[in-house]
JSON list of C-alpha atoms in Angstrom, two decimals:
[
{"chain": "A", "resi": 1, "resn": "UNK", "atom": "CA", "xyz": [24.74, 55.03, -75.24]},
{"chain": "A", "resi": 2, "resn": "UNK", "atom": "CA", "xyz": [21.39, 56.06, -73.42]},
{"chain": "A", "resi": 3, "resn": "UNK", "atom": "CA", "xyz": [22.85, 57.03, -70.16]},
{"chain": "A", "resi": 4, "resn": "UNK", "atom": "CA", "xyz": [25.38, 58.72, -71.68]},
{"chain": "A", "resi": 5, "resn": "UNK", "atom": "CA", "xyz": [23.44, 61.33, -73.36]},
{"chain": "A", "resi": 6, "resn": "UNK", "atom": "CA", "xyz": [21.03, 61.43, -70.11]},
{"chain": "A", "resi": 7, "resn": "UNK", "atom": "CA", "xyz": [23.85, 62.51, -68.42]},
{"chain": "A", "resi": 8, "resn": "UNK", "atom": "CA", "xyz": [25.15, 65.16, -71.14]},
{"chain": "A", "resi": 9, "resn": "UNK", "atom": "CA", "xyz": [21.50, 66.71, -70.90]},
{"chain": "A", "resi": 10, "resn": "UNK", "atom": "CA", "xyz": [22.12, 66.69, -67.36]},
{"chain": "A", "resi": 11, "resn": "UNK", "atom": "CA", "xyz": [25.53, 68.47, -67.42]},
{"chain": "A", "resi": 12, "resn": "UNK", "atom": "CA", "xyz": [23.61, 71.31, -69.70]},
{"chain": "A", "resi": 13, "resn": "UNK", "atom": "CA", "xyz": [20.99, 71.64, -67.63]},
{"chain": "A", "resi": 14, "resn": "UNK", "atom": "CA", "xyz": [23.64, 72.35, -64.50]},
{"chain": "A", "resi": 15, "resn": "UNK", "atom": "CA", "xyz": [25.35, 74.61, -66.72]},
{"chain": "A", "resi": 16, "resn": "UNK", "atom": "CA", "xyz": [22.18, 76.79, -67.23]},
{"chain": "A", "resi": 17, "resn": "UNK", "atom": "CA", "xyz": [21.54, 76.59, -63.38]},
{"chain": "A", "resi": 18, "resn": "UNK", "atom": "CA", "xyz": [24.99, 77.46, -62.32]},
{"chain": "A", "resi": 19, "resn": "UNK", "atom": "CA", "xyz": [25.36, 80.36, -64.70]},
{"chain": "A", "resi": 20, "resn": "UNK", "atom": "CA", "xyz": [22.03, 82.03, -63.34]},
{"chain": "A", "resi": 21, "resn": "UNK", "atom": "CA", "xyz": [23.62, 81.04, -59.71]},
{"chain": "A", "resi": 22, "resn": "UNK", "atom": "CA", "xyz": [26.88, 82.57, -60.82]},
{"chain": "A", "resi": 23, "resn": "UNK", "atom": "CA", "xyz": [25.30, 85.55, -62.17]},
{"chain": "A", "resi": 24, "resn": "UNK", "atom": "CA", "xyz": [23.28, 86.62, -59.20]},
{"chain": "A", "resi": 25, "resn": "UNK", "atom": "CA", "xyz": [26.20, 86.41, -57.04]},
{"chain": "A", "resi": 26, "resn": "UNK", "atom": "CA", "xyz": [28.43, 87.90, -58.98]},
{"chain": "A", "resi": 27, "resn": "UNK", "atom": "CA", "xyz": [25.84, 90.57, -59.80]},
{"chain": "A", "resi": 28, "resn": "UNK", "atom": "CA", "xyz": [24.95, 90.83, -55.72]},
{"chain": "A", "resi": 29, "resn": "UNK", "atom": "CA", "xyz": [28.14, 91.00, -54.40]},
{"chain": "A", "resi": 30, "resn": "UNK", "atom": "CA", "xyz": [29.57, 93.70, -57.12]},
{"chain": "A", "resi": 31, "resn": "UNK", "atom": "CA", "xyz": [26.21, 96.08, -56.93]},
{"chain": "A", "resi": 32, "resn": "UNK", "atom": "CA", "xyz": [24.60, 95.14, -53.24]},
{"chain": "A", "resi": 33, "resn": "UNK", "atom": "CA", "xyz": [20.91, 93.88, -55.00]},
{"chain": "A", "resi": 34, "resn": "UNK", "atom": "CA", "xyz": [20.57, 90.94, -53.19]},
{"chain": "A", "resi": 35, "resn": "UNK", "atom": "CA", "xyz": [17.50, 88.46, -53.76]},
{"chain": "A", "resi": 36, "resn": "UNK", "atom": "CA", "xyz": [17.89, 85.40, -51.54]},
{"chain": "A", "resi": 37, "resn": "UNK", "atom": "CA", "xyz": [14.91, 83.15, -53.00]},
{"chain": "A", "resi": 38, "resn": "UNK", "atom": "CA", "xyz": [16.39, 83.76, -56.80]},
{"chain": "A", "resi": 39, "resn": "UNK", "atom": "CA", "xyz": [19.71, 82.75, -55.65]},
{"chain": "A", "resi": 40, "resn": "UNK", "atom": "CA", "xyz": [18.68, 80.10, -53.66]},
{"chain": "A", "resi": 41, "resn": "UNK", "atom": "CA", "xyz": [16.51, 78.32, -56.17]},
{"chain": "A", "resi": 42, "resn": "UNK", "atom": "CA", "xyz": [19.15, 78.13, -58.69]},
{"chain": "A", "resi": 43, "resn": "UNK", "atom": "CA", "xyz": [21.95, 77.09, -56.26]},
{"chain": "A", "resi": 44, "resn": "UNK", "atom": "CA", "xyz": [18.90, 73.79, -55.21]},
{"chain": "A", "resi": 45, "resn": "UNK", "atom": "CA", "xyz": [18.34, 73.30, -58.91]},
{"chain": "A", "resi": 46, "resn": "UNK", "atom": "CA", "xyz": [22.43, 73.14, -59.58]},
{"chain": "A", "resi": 47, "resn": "UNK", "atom": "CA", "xyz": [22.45, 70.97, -56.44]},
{"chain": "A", "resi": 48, "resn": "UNK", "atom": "CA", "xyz": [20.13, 68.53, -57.48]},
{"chain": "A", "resi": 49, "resn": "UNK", "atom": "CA", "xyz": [21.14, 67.67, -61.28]},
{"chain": "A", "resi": 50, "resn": "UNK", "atom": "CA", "xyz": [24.73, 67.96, -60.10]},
{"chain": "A", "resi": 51, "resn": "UNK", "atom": "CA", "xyz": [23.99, 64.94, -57.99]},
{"chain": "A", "resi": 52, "resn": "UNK", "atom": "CA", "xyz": [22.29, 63.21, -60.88]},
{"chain": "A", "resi": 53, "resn": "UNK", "atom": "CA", "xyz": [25.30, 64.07, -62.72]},
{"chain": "A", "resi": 54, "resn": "UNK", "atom": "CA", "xyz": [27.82, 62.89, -60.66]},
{"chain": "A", "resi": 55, "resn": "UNK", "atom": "CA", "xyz": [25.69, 59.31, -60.13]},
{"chain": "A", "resi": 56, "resn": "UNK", "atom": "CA", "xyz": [25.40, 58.83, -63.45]},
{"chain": "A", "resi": 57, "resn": "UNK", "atom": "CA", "xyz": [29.20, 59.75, -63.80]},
{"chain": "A", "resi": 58, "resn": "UNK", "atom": "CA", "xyz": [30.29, 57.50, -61.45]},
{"chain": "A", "resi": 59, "resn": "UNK", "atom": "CA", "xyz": [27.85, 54.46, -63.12]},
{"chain": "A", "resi": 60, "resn": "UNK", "atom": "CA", "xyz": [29.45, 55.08, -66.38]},
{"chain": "A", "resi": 61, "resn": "UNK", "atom": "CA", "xyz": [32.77, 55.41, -64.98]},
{"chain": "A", "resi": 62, "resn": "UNK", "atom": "CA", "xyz": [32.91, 52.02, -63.04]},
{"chain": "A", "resi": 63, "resn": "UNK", "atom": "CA", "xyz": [30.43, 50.15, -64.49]},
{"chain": "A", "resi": 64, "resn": "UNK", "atom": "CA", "xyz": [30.84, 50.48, -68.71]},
{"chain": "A", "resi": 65, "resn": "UNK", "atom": "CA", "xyz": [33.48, 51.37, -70.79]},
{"chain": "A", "resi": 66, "resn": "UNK", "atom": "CA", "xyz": [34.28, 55.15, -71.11]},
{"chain": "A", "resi": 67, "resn": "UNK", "atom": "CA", "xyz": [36.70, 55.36, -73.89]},
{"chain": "A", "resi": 68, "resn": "UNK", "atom": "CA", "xyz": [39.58, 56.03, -71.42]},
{"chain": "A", "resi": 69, "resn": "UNK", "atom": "CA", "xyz": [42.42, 53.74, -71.98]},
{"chain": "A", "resi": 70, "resn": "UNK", "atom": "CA", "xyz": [45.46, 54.95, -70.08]},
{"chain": "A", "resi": 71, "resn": "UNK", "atom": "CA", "xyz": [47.86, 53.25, -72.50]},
{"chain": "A", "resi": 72, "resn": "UNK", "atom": "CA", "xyz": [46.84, 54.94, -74.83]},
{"chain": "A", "resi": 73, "resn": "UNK", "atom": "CA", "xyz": [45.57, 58.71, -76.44]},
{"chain": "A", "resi": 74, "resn": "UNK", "atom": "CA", "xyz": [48.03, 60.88, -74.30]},
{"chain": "A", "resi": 75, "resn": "UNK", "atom": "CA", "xyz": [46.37, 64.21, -74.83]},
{"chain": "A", "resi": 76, "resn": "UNK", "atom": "CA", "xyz": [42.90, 62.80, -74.15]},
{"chain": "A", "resi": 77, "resn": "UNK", "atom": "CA", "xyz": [43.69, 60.93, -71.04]},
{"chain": "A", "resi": 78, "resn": "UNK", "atom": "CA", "xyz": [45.34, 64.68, -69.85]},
{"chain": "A", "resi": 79, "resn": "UNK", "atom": "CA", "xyz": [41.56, 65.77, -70.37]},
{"chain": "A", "resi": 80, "resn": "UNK", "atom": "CA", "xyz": [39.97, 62.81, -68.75]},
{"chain": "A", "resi": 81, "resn": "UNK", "atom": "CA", "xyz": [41.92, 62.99, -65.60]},
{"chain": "A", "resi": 82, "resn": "UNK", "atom": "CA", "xyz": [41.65, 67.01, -65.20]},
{"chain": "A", "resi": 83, "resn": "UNK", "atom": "CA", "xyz": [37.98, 66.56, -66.02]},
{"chain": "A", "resi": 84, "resn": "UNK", "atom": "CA", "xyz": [37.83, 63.70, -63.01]},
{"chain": "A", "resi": 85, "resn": "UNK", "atom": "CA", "xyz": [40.13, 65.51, -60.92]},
{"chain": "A", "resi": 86, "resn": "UNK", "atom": "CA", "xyz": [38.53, 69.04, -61.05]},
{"chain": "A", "resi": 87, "resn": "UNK", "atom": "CA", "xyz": [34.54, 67.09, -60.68]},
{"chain": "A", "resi": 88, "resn": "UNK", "atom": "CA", "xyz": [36.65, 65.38, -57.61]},
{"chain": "A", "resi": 89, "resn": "UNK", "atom": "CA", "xyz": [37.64, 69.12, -56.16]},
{"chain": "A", "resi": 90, "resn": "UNK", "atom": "CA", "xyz": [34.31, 70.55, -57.03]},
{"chain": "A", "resi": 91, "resn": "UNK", "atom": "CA", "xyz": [32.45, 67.79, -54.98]},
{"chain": "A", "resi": 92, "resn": "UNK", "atom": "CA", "xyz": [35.10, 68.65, -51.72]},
{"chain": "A", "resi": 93, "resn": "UNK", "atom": "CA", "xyz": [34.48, 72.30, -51.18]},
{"chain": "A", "resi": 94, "resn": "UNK", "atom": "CA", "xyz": [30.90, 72.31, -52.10]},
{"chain": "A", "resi": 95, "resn": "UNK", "atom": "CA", "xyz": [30.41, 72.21, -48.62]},
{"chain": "A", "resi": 96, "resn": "UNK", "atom": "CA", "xyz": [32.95, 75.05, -47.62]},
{"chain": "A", "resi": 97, "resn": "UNK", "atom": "CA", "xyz": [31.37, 76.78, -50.40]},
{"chain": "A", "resi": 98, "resn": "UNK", "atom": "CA", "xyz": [27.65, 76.72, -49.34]},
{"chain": "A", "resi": 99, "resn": "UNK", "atom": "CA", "xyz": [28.82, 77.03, -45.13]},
{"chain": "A", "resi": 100, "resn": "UNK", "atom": "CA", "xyz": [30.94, 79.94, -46.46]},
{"chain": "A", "resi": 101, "resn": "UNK", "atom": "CA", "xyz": [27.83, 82.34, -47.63]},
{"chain": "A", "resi": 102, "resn": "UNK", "atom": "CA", "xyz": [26.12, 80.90, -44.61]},
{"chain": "A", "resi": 103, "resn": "UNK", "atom": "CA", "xyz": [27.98, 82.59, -42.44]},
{"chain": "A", "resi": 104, "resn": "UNK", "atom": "CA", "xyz": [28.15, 85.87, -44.51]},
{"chain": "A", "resi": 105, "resn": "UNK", "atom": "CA", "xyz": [24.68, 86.19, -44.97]},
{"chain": "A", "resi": 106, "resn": "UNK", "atom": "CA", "xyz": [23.73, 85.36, -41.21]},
{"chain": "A", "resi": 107, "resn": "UNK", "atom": "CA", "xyz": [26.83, 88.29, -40.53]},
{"chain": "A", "resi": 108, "resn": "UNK", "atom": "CA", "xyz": [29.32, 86.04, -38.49]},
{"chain": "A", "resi": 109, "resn": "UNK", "atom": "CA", "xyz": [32.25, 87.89, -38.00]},
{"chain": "A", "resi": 110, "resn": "UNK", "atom": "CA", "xyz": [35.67, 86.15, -39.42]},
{"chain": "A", "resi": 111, "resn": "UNK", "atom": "CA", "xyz": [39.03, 86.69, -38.89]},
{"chain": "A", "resi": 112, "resn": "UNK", "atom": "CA", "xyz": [41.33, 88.21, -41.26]},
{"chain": "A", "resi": 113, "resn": "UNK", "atom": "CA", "xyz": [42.60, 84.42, -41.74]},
{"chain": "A", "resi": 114, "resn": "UNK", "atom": "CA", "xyz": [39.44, 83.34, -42.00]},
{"chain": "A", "resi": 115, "resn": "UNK", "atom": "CA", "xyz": [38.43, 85.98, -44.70]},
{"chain": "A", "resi": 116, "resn": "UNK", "atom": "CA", "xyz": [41.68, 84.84, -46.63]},
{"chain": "A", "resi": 117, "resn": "UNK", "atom": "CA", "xyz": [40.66, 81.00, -46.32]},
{"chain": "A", "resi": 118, "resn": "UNK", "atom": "CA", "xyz": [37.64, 82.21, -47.58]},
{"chain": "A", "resi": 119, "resn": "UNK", "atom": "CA", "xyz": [39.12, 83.50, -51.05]},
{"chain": "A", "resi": 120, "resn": "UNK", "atom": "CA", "xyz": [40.97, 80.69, -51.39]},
{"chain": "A", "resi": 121, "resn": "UNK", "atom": "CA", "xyz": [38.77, 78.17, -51.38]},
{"chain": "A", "resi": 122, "resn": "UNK", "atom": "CA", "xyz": [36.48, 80.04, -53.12]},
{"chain": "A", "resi": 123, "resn": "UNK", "atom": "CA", "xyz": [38.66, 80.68, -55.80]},
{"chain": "A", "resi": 124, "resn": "UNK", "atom": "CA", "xyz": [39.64, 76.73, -56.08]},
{"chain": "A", "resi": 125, "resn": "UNK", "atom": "CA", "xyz": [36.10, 75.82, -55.83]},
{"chain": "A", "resi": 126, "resn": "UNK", "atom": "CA", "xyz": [35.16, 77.99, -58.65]},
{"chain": "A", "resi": 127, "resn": "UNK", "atom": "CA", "xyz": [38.51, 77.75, -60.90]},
{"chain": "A", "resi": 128, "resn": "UNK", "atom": "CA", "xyz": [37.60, 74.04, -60.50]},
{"chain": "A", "resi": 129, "resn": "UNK", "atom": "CA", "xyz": [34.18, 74.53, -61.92]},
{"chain": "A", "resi": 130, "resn": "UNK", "atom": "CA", "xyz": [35.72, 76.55, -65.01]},
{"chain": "A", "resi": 131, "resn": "UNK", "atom": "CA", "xyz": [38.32, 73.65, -65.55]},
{"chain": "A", "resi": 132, "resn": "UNK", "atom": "CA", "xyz": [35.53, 71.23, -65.48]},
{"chain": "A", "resi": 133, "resn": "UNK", "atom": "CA", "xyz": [33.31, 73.04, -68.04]},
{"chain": "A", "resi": 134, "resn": "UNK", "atom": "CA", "xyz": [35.80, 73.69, -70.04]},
{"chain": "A", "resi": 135, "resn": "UNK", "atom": "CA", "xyz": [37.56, 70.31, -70.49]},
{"chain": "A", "resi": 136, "resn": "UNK", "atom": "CA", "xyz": [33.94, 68.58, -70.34]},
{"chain": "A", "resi": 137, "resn": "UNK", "atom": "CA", "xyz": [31.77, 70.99, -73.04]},
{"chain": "A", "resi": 138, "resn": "UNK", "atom": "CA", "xyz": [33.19, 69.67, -76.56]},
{"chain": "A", "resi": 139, "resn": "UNK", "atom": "CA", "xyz": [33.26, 66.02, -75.01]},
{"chain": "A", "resi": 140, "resn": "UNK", "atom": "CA", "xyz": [29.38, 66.82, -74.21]},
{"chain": "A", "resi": 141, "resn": "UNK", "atom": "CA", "xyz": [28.62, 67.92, -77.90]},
{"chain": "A", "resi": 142, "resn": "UNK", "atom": "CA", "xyz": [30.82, 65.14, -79.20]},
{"chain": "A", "resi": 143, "resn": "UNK", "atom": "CA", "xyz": [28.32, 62.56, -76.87]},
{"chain": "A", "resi": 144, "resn": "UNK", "atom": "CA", "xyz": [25.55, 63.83, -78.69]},
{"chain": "A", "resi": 145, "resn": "UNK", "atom": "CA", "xyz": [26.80, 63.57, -82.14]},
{"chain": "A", "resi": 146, "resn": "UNK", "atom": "CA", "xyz": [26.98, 68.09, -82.46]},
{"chain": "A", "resi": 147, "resn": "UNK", "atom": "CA", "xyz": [30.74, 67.45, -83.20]},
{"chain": "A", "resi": 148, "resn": "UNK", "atom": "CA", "xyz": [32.48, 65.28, -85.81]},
{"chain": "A", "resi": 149, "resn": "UNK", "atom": "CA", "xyz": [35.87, 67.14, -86.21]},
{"chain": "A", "resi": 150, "resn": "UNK", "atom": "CA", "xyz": [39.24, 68.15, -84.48]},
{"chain": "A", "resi": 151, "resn": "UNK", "atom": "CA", "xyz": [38.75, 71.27, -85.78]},
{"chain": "A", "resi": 152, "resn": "UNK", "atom": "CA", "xyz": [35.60, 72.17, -84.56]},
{"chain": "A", "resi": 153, "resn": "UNK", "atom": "CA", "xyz": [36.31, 70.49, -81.36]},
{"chain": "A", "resi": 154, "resn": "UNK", "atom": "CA", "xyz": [39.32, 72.67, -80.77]},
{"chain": "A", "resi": 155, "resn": "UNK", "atom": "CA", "xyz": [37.39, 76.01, -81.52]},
{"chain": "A", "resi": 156, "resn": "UNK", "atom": "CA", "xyz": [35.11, 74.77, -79.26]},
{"chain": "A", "resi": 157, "resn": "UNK", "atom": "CA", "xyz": [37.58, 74.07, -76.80]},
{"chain": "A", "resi": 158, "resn": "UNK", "atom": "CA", "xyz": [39.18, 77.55, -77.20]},
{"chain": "A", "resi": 159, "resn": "UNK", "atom": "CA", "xyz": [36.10, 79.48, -77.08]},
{"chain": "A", "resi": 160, "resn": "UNK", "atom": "CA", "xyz": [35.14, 77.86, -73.99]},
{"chain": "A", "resi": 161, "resn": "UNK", "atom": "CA", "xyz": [38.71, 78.65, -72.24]},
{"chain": "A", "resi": 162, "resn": "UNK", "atom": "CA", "xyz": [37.80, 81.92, -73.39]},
{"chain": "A", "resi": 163, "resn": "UNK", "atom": "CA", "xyz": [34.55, 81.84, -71.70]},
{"chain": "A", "resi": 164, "resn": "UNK", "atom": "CA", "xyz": [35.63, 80.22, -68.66]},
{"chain": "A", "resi": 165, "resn": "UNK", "atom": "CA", "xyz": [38.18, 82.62, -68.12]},
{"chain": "A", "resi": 166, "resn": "UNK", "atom": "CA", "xyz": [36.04, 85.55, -68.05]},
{"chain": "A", "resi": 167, "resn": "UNK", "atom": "CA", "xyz": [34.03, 84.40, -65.87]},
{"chain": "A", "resi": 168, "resn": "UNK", "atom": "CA", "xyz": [36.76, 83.86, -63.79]},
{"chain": "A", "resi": 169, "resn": "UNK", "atom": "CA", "xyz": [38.20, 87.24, -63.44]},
{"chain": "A", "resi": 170, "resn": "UNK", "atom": "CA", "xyz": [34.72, 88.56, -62.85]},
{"chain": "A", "resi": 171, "resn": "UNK", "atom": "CA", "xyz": [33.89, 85.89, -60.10]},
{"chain": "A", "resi": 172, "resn": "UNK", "atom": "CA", "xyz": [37.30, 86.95, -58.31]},
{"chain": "A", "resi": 173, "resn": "UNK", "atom": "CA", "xyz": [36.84, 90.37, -58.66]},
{"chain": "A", "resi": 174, "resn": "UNK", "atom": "CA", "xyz": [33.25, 90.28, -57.05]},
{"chain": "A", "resi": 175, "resn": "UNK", "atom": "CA", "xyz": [34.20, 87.67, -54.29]},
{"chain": "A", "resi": 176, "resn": "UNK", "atom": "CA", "xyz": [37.40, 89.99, -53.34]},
{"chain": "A", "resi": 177, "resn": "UNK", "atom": "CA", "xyz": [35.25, 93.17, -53.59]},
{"chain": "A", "resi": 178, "resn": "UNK", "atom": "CA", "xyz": [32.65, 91.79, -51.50]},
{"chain": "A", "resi": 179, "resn": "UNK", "atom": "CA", "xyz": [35.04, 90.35, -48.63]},
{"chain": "A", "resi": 180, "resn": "UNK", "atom": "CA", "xyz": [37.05, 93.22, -48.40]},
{"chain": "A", "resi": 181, "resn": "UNK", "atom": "CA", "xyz": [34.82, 96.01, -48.48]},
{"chain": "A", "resi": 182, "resn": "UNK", "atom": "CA", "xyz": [31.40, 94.15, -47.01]},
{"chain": "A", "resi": 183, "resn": "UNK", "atom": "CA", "xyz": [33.33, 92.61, -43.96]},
{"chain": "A", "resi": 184, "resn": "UNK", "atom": "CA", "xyz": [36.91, 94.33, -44.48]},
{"chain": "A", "resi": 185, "resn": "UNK", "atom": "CA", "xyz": [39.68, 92.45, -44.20]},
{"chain": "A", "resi": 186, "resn": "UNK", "atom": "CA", "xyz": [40.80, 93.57, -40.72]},
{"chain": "A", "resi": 187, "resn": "UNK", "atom": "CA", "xyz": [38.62, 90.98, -38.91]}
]
């Protein structure tokens, strides 16, 4: 299906976006460079194919067929709904997530609870966006006919855990170095 592989391309295309978003930060907050207009243009260009994205998702979701029968294909439905729910999570803290670094860069002061908030919902925003690429990349390649096999999907799948993973640990450790020793924790 067309608007299936439109919206593959699209998910790619955020991926390449988000890492160069994800990079930056993590890169800024672990070193002190800062460049607002890099940053910025890749967090508008993962903004505005991740609402492509999620219309097209949502299209092919309610409106065709998308494989997904519940009665069905246990360990793929597991995928399906932690892909759904973790897109679902993403799309609720964007908001704390972009109001967050608003108020860092303009130097509002927070609270220690605020500063732990903070974490937290920085650290579910972003594990959500590892859970989602790494549920959602070997369904991608299998959309546009890259992947024929179990095998290679689980490689796939296990390389990309792999991947995610790291960049987990090194998104925590820069978000916790840069709270506590930019704005300290004592508030």
């Amino acid at each position: 299906m067309v608007l299936k592989k439109i919206n593959t391309i699209c998910s790619w295309i955020i991926i390449v976006f988000l890492l160069g978003h994800l990079g930056t930060m993590c890169y800024s907050m672990l070193t002190g460079w800062y460049d607002y207009s890099i940053c910025k243009r890749l967090a508008n260009g993962t903004a505005v194919v991740a609402a492509i994205h999620v219309m097209i998702s949502l299209i092919l979701m309610f409106f065709f067929h998308d494989g997904t029968d519940f009665s069905k294909y246990k360990a793929q439905n597991r995928r399906i709904l932690l892909q759904r729910a973790s897109g679902l999570v993403i799309i609720a803290l964007l908001h704390l997530h972009t109001k967050a670094f608003g108020f860092i860069a303009a130097g509002t002061a927070l609270s220690a609870v605020n500063k732990c908030f903070l974490l937290i919902t920085e650290f579910l925003f972003f594990g959500s966006i590892f859970i989602h690429l790494g549920v959602s990349f070997s369904r991608s390649l299998i959309s546009m006919g890259m992947i024929r096999s179990d095998t290679v999907q689980k490689r796939v799948d296990c390389l990309m855990g792999i991947f995610c993973g790291l960049l987990m640990v090194i998104t925590m450790v820069a978000l916790t170095k840069f709270v506590a020793l930019w704005t300290g924790f004592g508030g």
